[in-house]
Coordinates of C-alpha atoms in Angstrom, one line a residue:
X14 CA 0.7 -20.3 13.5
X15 CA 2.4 -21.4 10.0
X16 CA 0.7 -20.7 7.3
X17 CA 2.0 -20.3 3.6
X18 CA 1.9 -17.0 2.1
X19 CA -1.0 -16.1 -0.2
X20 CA -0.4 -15.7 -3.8
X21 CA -0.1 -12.2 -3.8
X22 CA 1.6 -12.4 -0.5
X23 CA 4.4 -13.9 -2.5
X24 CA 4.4 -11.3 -4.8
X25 CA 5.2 -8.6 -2.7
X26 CA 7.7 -10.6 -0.8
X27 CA 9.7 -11.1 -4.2
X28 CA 12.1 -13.3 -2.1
X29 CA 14.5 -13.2 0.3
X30 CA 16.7 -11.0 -1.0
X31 CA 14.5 -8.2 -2.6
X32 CA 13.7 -6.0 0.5
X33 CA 9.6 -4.3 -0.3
X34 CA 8.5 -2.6 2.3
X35 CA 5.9 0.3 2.8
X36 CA 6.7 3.1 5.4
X37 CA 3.8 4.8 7.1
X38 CA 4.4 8.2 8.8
X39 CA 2.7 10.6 11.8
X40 CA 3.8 14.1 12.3
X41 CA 3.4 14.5 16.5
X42 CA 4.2 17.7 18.3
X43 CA 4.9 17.0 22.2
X44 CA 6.7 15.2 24.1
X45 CA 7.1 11.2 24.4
X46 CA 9.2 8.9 26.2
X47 CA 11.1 5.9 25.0
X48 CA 9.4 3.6 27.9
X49 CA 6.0 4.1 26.4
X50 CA 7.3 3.3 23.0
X51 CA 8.7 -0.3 24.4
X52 CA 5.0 -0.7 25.5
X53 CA 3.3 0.5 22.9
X54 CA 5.4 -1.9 20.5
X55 CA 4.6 -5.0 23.0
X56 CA 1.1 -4.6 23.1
X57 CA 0.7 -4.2 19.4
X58 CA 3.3 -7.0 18.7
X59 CA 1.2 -9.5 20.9
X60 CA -2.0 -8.1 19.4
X61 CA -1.4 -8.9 16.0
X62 CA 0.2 -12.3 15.2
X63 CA 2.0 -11.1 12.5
X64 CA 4.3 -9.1 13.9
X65 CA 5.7 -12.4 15.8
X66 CA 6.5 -14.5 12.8
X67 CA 9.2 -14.6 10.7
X68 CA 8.9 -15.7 7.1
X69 CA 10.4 -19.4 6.3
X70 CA 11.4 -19.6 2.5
X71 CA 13.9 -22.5 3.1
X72 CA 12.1 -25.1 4.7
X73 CA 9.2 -26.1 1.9
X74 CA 8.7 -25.0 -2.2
X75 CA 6.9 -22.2 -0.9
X76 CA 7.4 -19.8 1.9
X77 CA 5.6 -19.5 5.0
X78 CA 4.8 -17.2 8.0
X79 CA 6.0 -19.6 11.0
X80 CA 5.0 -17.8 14.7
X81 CA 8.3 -17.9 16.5
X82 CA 7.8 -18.4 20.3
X83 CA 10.9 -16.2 21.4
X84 CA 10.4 -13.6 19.0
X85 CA 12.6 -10.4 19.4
X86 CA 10.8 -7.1 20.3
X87 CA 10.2 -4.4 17.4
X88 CA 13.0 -2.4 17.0
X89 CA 13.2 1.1 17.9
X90 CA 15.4 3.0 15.8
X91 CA 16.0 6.7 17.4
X92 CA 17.1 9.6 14.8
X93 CA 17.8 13.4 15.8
X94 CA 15.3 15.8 14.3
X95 CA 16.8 18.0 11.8
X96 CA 14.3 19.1 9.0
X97 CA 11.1 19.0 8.6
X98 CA 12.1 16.8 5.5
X99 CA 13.6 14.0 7.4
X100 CA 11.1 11.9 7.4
X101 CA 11.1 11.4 3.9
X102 CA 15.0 10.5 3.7
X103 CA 14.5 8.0 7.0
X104 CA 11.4 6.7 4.7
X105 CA 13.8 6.1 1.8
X106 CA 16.4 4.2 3.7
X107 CA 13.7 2.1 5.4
X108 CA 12.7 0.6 1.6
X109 CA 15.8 -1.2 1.7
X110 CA 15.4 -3.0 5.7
X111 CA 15.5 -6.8 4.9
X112 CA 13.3 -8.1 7.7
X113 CA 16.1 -11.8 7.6
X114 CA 17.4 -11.5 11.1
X115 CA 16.6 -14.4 13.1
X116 CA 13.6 -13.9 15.3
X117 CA 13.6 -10.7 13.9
X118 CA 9.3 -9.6 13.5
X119 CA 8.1 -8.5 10.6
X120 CA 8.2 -4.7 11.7
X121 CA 10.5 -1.5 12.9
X122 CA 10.1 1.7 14.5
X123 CA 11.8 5.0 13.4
X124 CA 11.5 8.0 15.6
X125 CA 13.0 10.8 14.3
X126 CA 13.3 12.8 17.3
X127 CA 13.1 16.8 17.9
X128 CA 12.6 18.8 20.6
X129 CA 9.2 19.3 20.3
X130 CA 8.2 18.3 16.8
X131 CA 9.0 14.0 15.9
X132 CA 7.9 12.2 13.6
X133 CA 7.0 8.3 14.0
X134 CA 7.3 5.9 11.1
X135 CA 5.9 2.3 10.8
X136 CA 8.0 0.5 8.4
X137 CA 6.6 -3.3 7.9
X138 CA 7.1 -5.6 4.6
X139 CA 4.3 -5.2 2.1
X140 CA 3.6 -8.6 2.2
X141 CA 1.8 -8.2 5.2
X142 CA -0.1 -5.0 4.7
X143 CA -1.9 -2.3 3.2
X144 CA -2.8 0.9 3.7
X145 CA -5.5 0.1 6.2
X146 CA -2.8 -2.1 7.9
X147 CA -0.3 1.3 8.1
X148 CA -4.1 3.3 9.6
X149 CA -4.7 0.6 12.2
X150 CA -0.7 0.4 13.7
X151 CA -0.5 4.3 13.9
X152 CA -3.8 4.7 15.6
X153 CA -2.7 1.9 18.0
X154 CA 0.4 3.3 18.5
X155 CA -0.5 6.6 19.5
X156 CA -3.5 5.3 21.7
X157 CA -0.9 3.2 23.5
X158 CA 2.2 6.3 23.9
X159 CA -0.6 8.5 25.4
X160 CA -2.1 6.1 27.6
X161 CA 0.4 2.5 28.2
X162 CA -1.9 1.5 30.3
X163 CA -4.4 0.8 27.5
X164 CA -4.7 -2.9 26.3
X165 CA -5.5 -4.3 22.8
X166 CA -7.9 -7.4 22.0
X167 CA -6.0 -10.0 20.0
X168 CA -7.5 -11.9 17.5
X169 CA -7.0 -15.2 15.3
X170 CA -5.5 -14.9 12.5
X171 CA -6.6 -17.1 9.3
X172 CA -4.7 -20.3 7.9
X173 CA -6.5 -20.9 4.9
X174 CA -8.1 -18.6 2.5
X175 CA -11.3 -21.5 2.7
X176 CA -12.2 -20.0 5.6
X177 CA -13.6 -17.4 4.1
X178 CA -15.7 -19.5 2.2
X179 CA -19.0 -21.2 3.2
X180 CA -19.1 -25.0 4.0
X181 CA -21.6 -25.4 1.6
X182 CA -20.2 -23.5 -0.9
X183 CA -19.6 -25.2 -4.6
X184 CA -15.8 -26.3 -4.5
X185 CA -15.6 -28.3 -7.2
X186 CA -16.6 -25.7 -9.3
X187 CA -14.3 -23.5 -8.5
X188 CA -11.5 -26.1 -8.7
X189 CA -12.2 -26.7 -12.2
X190 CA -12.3 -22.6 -13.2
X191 CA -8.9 -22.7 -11.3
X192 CA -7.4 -25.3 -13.1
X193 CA -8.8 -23.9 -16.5
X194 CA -6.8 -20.6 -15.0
X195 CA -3.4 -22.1 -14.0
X196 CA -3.8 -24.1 -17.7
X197 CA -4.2 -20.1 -19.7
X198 CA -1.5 -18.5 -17.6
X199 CA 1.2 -21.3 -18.1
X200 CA 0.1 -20.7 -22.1
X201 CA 0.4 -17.1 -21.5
X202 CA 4.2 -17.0 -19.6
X203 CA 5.2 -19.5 -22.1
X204 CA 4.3 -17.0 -25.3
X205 CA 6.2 -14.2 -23.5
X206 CA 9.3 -13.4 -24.9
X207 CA 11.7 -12.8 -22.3
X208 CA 13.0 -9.3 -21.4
X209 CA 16.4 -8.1 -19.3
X210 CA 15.1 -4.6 -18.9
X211 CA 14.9 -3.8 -15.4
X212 CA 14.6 -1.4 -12.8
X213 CA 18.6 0.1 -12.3
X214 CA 17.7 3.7 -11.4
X215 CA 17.2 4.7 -8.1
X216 CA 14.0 4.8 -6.4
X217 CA 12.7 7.9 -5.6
X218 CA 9.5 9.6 -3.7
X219 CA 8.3 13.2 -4.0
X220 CA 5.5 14.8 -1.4
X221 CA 3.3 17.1 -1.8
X222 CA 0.3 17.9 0.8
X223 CA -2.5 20.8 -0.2
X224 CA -3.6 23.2 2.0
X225 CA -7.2 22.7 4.0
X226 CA -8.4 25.5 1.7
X227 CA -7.5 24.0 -1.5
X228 CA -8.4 20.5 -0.6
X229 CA -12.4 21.9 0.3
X230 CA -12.4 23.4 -2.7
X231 CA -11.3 20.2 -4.8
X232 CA -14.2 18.1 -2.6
X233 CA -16.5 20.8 -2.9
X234 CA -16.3 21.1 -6.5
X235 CA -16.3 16.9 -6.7
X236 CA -19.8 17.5 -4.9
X237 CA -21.1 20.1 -6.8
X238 CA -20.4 17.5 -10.8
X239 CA -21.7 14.6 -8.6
X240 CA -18.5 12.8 -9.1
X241 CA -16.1 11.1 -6.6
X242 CA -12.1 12.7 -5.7
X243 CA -11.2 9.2 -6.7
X244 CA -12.4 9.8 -10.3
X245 CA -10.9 13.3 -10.4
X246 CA -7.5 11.9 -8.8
X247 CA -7.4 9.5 -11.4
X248 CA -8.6 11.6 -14.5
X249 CA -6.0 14.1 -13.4
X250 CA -3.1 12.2 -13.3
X251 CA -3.7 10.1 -16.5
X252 CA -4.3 13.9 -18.6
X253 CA -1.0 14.6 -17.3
X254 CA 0.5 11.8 -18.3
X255 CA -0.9 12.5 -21.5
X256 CA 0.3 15.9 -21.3
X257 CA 4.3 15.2 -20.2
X258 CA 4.8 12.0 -21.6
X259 CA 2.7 12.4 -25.3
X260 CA 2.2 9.4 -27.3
X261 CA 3.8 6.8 -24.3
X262 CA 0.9 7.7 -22.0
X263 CA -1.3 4.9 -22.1
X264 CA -4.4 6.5 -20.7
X265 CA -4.5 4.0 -17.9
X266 CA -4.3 3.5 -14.1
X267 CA -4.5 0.7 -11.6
X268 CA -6.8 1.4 -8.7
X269 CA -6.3 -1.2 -5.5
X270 CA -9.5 -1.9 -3.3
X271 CA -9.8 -1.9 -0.1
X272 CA -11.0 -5.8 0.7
X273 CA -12.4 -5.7 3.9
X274 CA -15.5 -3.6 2.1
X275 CA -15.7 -7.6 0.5
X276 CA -15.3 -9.9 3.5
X277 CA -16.3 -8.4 6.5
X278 CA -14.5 -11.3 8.4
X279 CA -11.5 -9.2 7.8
X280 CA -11.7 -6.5 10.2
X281 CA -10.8 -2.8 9.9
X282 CA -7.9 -3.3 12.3
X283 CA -6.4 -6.5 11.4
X284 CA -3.0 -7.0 9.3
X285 CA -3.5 -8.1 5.7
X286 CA -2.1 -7.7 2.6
X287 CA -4.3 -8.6 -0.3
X288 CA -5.9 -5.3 -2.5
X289 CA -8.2 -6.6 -5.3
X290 CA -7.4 -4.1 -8.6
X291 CA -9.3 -2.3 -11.0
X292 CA -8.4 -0.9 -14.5
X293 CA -9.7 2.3 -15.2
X294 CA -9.2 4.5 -18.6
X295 CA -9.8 7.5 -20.3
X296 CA -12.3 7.6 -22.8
X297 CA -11.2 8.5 -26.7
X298 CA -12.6 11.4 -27.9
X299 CA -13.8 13.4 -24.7
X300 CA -12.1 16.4 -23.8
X301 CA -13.9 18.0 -20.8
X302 CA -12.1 16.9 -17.2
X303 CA -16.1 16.6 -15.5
X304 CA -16.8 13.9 -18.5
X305 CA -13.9 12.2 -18.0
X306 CA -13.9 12.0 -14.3
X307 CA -18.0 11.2 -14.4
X308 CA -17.4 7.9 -16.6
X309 CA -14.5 7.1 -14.9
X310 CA -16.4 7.1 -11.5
X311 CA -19.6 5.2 -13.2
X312 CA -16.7 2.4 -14.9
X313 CA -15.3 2.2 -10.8
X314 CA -18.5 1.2 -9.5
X315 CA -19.6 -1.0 -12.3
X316 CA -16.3 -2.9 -11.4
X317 CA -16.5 -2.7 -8.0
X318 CA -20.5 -4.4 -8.3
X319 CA -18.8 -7.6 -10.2
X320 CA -16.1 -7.8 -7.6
X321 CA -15.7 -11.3 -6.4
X322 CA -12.5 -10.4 -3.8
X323 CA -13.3 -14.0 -2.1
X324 CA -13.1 -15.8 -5.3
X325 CA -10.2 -13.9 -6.3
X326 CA -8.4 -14.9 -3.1
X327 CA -9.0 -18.7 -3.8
X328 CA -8.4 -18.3 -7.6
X329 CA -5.0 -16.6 -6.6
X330 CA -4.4 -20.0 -4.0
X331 CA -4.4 -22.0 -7.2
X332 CA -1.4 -19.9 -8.7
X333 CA 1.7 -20.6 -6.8
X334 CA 3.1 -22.7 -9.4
X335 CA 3.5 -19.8 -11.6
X336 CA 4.1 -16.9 -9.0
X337 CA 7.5 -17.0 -10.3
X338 CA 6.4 -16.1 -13.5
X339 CA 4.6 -13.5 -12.6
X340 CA 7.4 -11.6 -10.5
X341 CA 9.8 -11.9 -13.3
X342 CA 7.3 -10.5 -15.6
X343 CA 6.3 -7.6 -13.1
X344 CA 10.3 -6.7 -13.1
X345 CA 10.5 -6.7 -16.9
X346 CA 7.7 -5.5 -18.6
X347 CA 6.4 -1.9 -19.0
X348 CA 2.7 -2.6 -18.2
X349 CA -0.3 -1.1 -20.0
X350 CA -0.9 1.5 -17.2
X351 CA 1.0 5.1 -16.7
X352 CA 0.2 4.2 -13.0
X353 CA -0.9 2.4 -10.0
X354 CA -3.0 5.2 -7.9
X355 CA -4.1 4.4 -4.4
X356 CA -6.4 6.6 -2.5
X357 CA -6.5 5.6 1.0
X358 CA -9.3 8.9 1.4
X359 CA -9.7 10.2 4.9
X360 CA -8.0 9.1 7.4
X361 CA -9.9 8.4 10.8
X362 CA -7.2 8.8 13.4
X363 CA -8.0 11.2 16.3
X364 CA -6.0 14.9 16.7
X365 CA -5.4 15.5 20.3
X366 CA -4.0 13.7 23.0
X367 CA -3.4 14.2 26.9
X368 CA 0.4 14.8 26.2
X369 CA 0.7 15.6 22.3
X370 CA -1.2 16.4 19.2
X371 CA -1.2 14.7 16.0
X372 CA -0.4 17.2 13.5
X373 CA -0.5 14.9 10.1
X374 CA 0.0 11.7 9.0
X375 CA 1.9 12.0 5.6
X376 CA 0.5 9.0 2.4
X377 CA 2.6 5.9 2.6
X378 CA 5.6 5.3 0.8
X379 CA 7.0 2.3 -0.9
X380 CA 10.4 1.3 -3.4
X381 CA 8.5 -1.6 -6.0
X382 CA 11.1 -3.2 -7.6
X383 CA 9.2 -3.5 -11.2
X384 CA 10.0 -1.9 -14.0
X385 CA 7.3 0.0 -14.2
X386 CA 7.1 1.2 -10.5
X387 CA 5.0 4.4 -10.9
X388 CA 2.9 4.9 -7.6
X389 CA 0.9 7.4 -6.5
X390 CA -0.4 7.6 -2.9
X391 CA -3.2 10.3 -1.7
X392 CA -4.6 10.7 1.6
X393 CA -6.1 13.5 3.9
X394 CA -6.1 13.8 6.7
X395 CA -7.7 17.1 9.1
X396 CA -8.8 18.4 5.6
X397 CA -5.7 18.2 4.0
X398 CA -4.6 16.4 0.8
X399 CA -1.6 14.5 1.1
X400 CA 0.5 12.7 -2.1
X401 CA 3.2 10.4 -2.7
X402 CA 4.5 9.6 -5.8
X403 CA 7.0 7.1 -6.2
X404 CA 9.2 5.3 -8.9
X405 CA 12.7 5.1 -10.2
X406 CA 15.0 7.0 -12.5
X407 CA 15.6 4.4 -15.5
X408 CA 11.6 4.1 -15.8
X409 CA 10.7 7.7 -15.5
X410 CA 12.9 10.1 -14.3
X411 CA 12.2 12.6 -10.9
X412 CA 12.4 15.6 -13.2
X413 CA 9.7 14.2 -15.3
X414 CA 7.7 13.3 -12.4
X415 CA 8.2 16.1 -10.8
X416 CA 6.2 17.7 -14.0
X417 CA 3.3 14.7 -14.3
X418 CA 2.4 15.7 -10.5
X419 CA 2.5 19.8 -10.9
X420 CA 0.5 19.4 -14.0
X421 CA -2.2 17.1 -12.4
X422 CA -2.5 19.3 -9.2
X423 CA -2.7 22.1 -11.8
X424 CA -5.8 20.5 -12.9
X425 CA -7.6 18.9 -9.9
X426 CA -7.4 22.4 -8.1
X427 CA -8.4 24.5 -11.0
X428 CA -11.8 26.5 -10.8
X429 CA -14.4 24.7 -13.1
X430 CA -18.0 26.7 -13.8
X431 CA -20.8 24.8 -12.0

């Protein structure tokens, strides 16, 4: 396998010396052994091809993924359980991992170990995952430390993005709307006056998971207004930006997509990176949380309907030239969103096990190196709420954000008359 990296592939590898990587974490309570781990690692390195390629940025203009044939094994990096809060400082040292060894895969281990309680985190480069990916290599992983004896199905991975596309499918067409593209965004980056603002606070993430008995009550009451906990996430968070931040909330928020719902060739449990977006805003002049969240939920879908992810991936192909561009701009520029809010929703991972149980799996966390770097990461998982909300201190201080996530808890938990 070589293949170059997709457009937005490139733009969450930054380059070579910008380390962006997402951390996924399991909460286990039992006992494992480090033998099972050194299978469980081999079997999922040799399922997914990905995790036996390094990434060549020297070689050609552009980098690619090149499939080395002695490949080292994943790395298993073994810390003593101290805290139940460990997992989050581990998490935080794991942003900054370069993955630049050689014959090093694109993946590590971290098992902070206790006696009885551990906790097991998947740390891999965003540029060759989402949050499906982080789902997939947790479920594997625990699958394969229960039971070594398990084995996994590889499959073949893409080398073009025109594979997803029909034979017969119009590409001259598109080659012409890609050209006009690459023609406006060269117009565009030229126009832009060039900033030096960027990110030189520290990164930060704070957690916060809700109890099974709040989280039913926030989806019961999403039932009961016949809107979704995406559109109440998202309502919530943006009113409390309003609310902490005043006139520099922008009343916006980036929503990533899942994009296997798109192309079904892209199965639930292989590796891949690309998240087609959506911009989603409050409306001027309503006041109710319901009316927000109910338009907000009716502007998702009607965005989701016009979704062309398979064009998107092509149009992106034709972008490399000014990929650059766009990373520079990403590290400079404040955006027109308060933030980027991903809901991974529930999480489909068994609970119980021969010789442990499962008892959470904690939202991802990441380190983006853009100026604006406000992330917010939900999940549940056995009826529990988890977030994550990550950025640095020069953009918006913890303290601050600290506030914008008490306050939006505040009002996605608060009782609202049916």
């Amino acid at each position: 396998m070589k293949r170059k990296l997709m457009m937005v592939e490139r733009i969450m590898y930054v380059d070579s010396q910008t380390p962006l990587n997402c951390v996924f974490t399991a909460r286990i309570n039992g006992t494992l052994s480090e033998e099972n781990f050194k299978i469980a690692l081999a079997k999922i390195q040799q399922k997914h091809s990905l995790l036996r390629t390094t990434i060549d940025d020297k070689s050609e203009p552009y980098p690619f993924f090149v499939e080395e044939k002695e490949i080292k094994p994943i790395e298993l990096r073994i810390v003593e359980r101290k805290t139940d809060e460990d997992w989050l400082l581990e998490s935080e040292k794991e942003w900054f991992h370069l993955f630049n060894e050689e014959k090093e895969p694109l993946a590590r281990m971290v098992w902070v170990k206790g006696p009885e309680m551990s906790e097991l985190l998947w740390v891999v480069p965003h540029c060759i995952g989402d949050g499906t990916t982080g789902v997939t290599l947790i479920r594997e992983l625990l699958y394969l430390l229960d039971d070594p004896s398990l084995e996994l199905d590889p499959y073949q991975a893409f080398n073009s993005v025109n594979e997803f596309f029909p034979a017969n499918s119009n590409g001259n067409k598109r080659k012409y709307k890609a050209n006009l593209y690459l023609m406006f965004a060269r117009i565009f980056f030229l126009m832009q006056r060039k900033s030096k603002k960027r990110n030189l606070g520290k990164n930060y993430a704070i957690h916060r998971k809700l109890d099974s008995k709040t989280t039913v009550q926030v989806t019961e009451k999403c039932k009961a207004h016949g809107i979704s906990v995406h559109a109440l996430l998202c309502t919530a968070f943006m009113q409390a930006f309003q609310e902490i931040k005043g006139t520099q909330a922008k009343g916006k928020v980036i929503s990533p997509v899942d994009v296997r719902h798109f192309i079904p060739e892209i199965k639930q449990d292989h590796l891949f990176a690309f998240a087609p977006t959506v911009e989603l805003s409050l409306k001027k002049g309503k006041q109710d949380m319901i009316d927000h969240a109910k338009l907000i939920k009716e502007e998702l879908i009607q965005k989701i309907d016009k979704m062309e992810a398979r064009e998107l991936l092509w149009m992106g192909e034709q972008m490399h030239p000014v990929v650059e561009r766009m990373i520079s701009m990403l590290k400079s520029t404040t955006g027109g969103h308060d933030i980027t809010l991903s809901n991974m929703g529930k999480i489909d991972i068994p609970k119980n096990y021969k010789h442990f149980k499962l008892e959470t799996i904690f939202s991802p966390t990441v380190a983006f190196p853009w100026l604006n770097s406000n992330t917010l990461v939900t999940s549940t998982y056995n009826q529990e709420m988890d977030f994550t909300f990550m950025s640095n201190e020069y953009f918006l201080p913890k303290e601050e954000a600290s506030k914008i996530r008490d306050k939006a808890l505040e009002l996605l938990t608060q009782p609202i008359p049916v």
